[in-house]
Short mmCIF file of C-alpha atoms in Angstrom, two decimals:
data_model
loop_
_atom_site.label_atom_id
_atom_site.label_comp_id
_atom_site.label_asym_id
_atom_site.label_seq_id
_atom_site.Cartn_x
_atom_site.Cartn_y
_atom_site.Cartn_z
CA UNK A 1 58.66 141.66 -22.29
CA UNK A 2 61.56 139.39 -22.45
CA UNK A 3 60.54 137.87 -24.83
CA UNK A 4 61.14 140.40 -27.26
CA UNK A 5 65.14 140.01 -26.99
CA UNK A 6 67.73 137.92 -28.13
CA UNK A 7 69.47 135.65 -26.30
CA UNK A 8 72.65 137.01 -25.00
CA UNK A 9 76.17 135.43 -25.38
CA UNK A 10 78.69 135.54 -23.07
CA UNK A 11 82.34 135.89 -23.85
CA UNK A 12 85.70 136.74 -22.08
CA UNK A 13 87.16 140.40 -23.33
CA UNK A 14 90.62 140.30 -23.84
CA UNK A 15 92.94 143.02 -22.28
CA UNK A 16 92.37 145.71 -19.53
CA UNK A 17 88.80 147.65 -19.64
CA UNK A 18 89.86 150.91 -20.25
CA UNK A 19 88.01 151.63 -23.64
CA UNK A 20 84.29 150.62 -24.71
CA UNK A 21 83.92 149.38 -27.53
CA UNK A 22 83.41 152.83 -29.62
CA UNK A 23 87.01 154.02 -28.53
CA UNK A 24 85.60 156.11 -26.01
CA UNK A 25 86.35 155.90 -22.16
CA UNK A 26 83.43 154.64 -20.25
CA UNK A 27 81.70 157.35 -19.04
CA UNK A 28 80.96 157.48 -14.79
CA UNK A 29 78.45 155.96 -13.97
CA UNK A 30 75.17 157.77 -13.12
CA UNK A 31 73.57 157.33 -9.51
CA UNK A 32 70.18 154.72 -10.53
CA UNK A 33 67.01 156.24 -8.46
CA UNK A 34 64.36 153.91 -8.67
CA UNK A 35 60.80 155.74 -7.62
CA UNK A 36 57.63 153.70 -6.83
CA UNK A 37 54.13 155.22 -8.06
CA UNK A 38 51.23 155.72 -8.88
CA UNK A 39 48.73 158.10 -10.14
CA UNK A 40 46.29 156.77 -7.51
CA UNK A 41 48.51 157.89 -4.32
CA UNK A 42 47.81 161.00 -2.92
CA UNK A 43 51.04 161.28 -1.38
CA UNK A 44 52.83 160.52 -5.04
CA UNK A 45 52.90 164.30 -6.29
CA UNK A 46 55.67 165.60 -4.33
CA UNK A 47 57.67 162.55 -4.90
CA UNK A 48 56.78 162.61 -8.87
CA UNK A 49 57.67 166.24 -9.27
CA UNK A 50 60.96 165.83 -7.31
CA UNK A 51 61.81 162.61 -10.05
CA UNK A 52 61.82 166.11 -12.54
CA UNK A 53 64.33 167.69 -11.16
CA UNK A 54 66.69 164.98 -11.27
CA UNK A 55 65.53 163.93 -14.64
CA UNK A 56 68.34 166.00 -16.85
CA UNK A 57 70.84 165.81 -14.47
CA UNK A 58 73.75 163.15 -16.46
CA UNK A 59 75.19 161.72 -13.04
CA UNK A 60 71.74 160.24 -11.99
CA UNK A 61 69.21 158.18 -13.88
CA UNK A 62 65.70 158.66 -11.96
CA UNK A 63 63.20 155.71 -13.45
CA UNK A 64 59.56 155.83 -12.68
CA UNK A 65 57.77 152.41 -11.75
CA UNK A 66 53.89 152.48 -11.57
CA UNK A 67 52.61 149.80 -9.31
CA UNK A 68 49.32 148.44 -9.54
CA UNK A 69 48.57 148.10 -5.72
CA UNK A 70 46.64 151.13 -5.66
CA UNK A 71 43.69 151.03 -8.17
CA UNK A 72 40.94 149.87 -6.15
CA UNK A 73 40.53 153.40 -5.21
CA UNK A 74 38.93 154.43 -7.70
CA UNK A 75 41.32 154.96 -10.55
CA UNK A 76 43.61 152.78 -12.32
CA UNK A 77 46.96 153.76 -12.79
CA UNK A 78 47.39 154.12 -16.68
CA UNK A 79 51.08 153.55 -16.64
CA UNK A 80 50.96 150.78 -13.76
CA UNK A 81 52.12 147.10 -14.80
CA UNK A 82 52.26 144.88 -12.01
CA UNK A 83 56.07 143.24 -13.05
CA UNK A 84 56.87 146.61 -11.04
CA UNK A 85 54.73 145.32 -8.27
CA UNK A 86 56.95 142.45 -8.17
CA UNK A 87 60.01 144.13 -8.25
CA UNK A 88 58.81 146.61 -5.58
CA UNK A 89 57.64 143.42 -3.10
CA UNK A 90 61.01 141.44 -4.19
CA UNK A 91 63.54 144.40 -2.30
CA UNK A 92 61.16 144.46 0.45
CA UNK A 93 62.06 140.75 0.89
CA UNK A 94 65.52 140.95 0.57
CA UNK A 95 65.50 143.51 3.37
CA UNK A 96 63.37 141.19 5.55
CA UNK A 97 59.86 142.81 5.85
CA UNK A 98 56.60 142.22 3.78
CA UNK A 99 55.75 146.04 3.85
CA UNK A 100 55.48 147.89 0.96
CA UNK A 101 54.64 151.35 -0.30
CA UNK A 102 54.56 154.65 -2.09
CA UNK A 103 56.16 156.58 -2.71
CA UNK A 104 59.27 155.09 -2.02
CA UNK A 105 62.48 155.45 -3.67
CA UNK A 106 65.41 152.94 -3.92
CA UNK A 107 68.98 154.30 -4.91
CA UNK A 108 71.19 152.20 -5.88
CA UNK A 109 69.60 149.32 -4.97
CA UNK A 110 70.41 150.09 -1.23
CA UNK A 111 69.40 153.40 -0.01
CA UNK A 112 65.45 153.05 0.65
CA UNK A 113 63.42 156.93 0.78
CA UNK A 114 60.01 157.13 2.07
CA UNK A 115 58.14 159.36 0.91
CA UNK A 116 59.16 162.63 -0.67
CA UNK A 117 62.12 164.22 1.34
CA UNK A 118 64.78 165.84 -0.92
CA UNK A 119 67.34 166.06 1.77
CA UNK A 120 67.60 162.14 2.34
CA UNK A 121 67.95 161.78 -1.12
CA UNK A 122 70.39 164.02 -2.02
CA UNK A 123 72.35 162.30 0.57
CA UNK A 124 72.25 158.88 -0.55
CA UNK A 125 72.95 160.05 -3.86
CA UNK A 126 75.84 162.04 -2.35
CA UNK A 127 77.06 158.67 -0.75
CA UNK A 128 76.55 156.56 -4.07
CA UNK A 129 78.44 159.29 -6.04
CA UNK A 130 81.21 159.16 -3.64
CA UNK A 131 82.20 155.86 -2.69
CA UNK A 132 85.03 153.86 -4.57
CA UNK A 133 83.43 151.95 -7.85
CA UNK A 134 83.79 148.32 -7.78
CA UNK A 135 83.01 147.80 -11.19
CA UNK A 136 83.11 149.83 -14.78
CA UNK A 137 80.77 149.11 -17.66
CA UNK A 138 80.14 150.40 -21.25
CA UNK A 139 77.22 150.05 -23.82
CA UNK A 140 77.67 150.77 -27.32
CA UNK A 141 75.86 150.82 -30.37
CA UNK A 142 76.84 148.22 -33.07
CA UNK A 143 74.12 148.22 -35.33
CA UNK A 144 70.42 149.46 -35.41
CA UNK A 145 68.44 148.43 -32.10
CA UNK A 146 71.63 146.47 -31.27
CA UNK A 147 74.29 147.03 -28.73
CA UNK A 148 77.73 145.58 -26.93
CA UNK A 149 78.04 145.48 -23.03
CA UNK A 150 81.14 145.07 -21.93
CA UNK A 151 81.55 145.29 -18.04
CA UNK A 152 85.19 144.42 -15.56
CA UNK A 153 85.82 144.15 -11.99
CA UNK A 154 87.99 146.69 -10.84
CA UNK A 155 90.67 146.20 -8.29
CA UNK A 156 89.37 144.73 -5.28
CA UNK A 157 85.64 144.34 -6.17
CA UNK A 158 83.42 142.19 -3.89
CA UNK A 159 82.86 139.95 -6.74
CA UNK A 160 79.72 137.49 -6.86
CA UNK A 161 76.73 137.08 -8.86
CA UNK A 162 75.60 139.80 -10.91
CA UNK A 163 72.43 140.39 -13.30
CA UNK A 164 72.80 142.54 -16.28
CA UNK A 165 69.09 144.30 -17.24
CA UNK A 166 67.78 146.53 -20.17
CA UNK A 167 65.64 149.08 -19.19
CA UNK A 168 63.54 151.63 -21.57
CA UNK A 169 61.59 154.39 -20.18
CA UNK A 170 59.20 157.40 -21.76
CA UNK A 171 61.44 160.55 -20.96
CA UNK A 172 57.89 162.30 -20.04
CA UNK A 173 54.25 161.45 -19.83
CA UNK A 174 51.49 164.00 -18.86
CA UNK A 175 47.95 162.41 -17.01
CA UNK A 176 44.97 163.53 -16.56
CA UNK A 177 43.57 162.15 -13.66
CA UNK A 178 40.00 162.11 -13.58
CA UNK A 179 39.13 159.75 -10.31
CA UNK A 180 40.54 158.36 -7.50
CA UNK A 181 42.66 160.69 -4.47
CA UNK A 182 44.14 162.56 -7.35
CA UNK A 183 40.91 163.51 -8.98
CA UNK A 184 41.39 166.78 -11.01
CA UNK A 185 45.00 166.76 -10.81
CA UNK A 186 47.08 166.91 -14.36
CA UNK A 187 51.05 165.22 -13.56
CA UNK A 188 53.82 164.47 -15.85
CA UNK A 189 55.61 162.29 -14.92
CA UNK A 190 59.10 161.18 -15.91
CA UNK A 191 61.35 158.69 -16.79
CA UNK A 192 58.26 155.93 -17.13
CA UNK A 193 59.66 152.80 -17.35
CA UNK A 194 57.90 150.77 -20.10
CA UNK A 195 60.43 147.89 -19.79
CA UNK A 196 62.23 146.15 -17.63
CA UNK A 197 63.79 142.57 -18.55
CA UNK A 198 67.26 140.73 -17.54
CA UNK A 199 69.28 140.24 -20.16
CA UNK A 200 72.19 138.00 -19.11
CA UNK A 201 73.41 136.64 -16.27
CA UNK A 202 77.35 137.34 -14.70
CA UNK A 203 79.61 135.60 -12.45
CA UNK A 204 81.37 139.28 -11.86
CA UNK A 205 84.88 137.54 -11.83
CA UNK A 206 86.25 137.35 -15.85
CA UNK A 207 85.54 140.49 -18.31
CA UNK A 208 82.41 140.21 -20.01
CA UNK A 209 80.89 140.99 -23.36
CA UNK A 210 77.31 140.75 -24.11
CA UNK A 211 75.73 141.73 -27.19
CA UNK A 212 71.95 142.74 -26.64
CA UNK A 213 68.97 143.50 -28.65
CA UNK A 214 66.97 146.70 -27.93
CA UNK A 215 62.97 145.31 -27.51
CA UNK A 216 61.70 149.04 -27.55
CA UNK A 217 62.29 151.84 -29.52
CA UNK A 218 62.77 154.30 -26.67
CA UNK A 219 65.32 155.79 -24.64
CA UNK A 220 66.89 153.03 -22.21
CA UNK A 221 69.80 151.91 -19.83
CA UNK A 222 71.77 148.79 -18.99
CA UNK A 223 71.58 148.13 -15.53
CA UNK A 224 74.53 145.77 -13.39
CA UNK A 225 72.68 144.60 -10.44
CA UNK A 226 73.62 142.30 -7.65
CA UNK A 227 71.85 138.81 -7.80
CA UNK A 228 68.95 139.09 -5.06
CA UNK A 229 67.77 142.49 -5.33
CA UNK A 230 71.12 144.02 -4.15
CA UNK A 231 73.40 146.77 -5.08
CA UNK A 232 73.23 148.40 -8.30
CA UNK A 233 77.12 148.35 -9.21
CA UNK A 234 76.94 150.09 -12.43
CA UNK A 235 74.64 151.86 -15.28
CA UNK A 236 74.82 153.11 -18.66
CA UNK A 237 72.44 155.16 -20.95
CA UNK A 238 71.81 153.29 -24.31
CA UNK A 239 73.62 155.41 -27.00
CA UNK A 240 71.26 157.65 -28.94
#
């Protein structure tokens, strides 16, 4: 998958960030809910159709990620790839344990759901919506399947390490599921990520500029994540 993109450059931005690139000011930044799947779960649906809900809502970007874990039971997971597996197992590391499951949701890289409870999550989104940004990016389009990233510490950030990743997900997929503990059971399912590959690397101290390649042509975001599975500090739809 990362293959498919162009090596990113690095440079310093000149100025204060108050503009992207397009003229515009950077939009908020939308609360990142990461959900993990799969069509083999029988506890899954609830969480799936709840992803729905959220799915048109600007100030949060809900991403579906199919693991693989599940398909000995009878059914393989048709969206599942197991780079999700990874990235499922890696934040259960960096919080210490070895357990993982589904569903579970991550938001923001720091509030961990189990399971399908509505409540919890519109709390942590609540929380992520509400606490003081530490960091403002902007993508914008400068030329077909390419685009400019421009991201700045605000005043006060914790600065360290950062990772910046493209994402690109189907906006909705409909399954029939013919095996397995969801046997008979037609779900769409949302936001399917199809991609998920770091683009550049950031110290999170100097303004930066990247200029990135798209590798799908589907609806995607640029991700600002904290080096070690941390804190998602900012996101950005890719300009349509």
């Amino acid at each position: 998958m990362a293959g498919l993109l162009a090596a990113p450059v690095l440079v310093p931005t000149s100025g204060a960030f108050a503009q992207d690139a397009g003229g515009k000011s950077a939009a908020p930044s939308p609360v990142v809910v990461e959900l993990f799947t799969s069509q083999g779960c029988a506890s899954c649906p609830n969480a799936d159709r709840l992803m729905t809900q959220l799915a048109d809502r600007p100030d949060v970007l809900p991403l579906a990620l199919h693991v693989d874990y599940w398909d000995y039971l009878g059914w393989k997971d048709t969206l599942a790839d197991p780079q999700y597996t990874r990235r499922q197992k890696a934040y259960a590391r960096a919080r210490g344990t070895r357990m993982i499951y589904t569903p579970q949701m991550v938001v923001s890289g720091t509030g961990f759901v189990k399971g399908s409870h509505p409540m919890q999550l519109a709390e942590y989104i609540d929380i992520m919506q509400n606490r003081a940004p530490e960091y403002q990016m902007a993508v914008s389009a400068i030329g077909e399947g390419r685009y400019r990233v421009v991201a700045h510490a605000l005043s006060g950030a914790k600065t360290g390490p950062m990772v910046v990743q493209l994402v690109h997900y189907t906006p909705s997929k409909t399954v029939d599921i013919l095996r397995g503990e969801n046997a008979g059971s037609q779900i769409t399912y949302v936001n399917v990520v199809t991609q998920w590959a770091p683009v550049a690397e950031w110290d999170g101290q100097a303004d930066m500029s990247v200029e990135i390649d798209a590798g799908q042509d589907q609806p995607g975001a640029v991700l600002l994540q904290r080096q070690g599975f941390g804190a998602i500090e900012a996101a950005a739809r890719l300009p349509e």
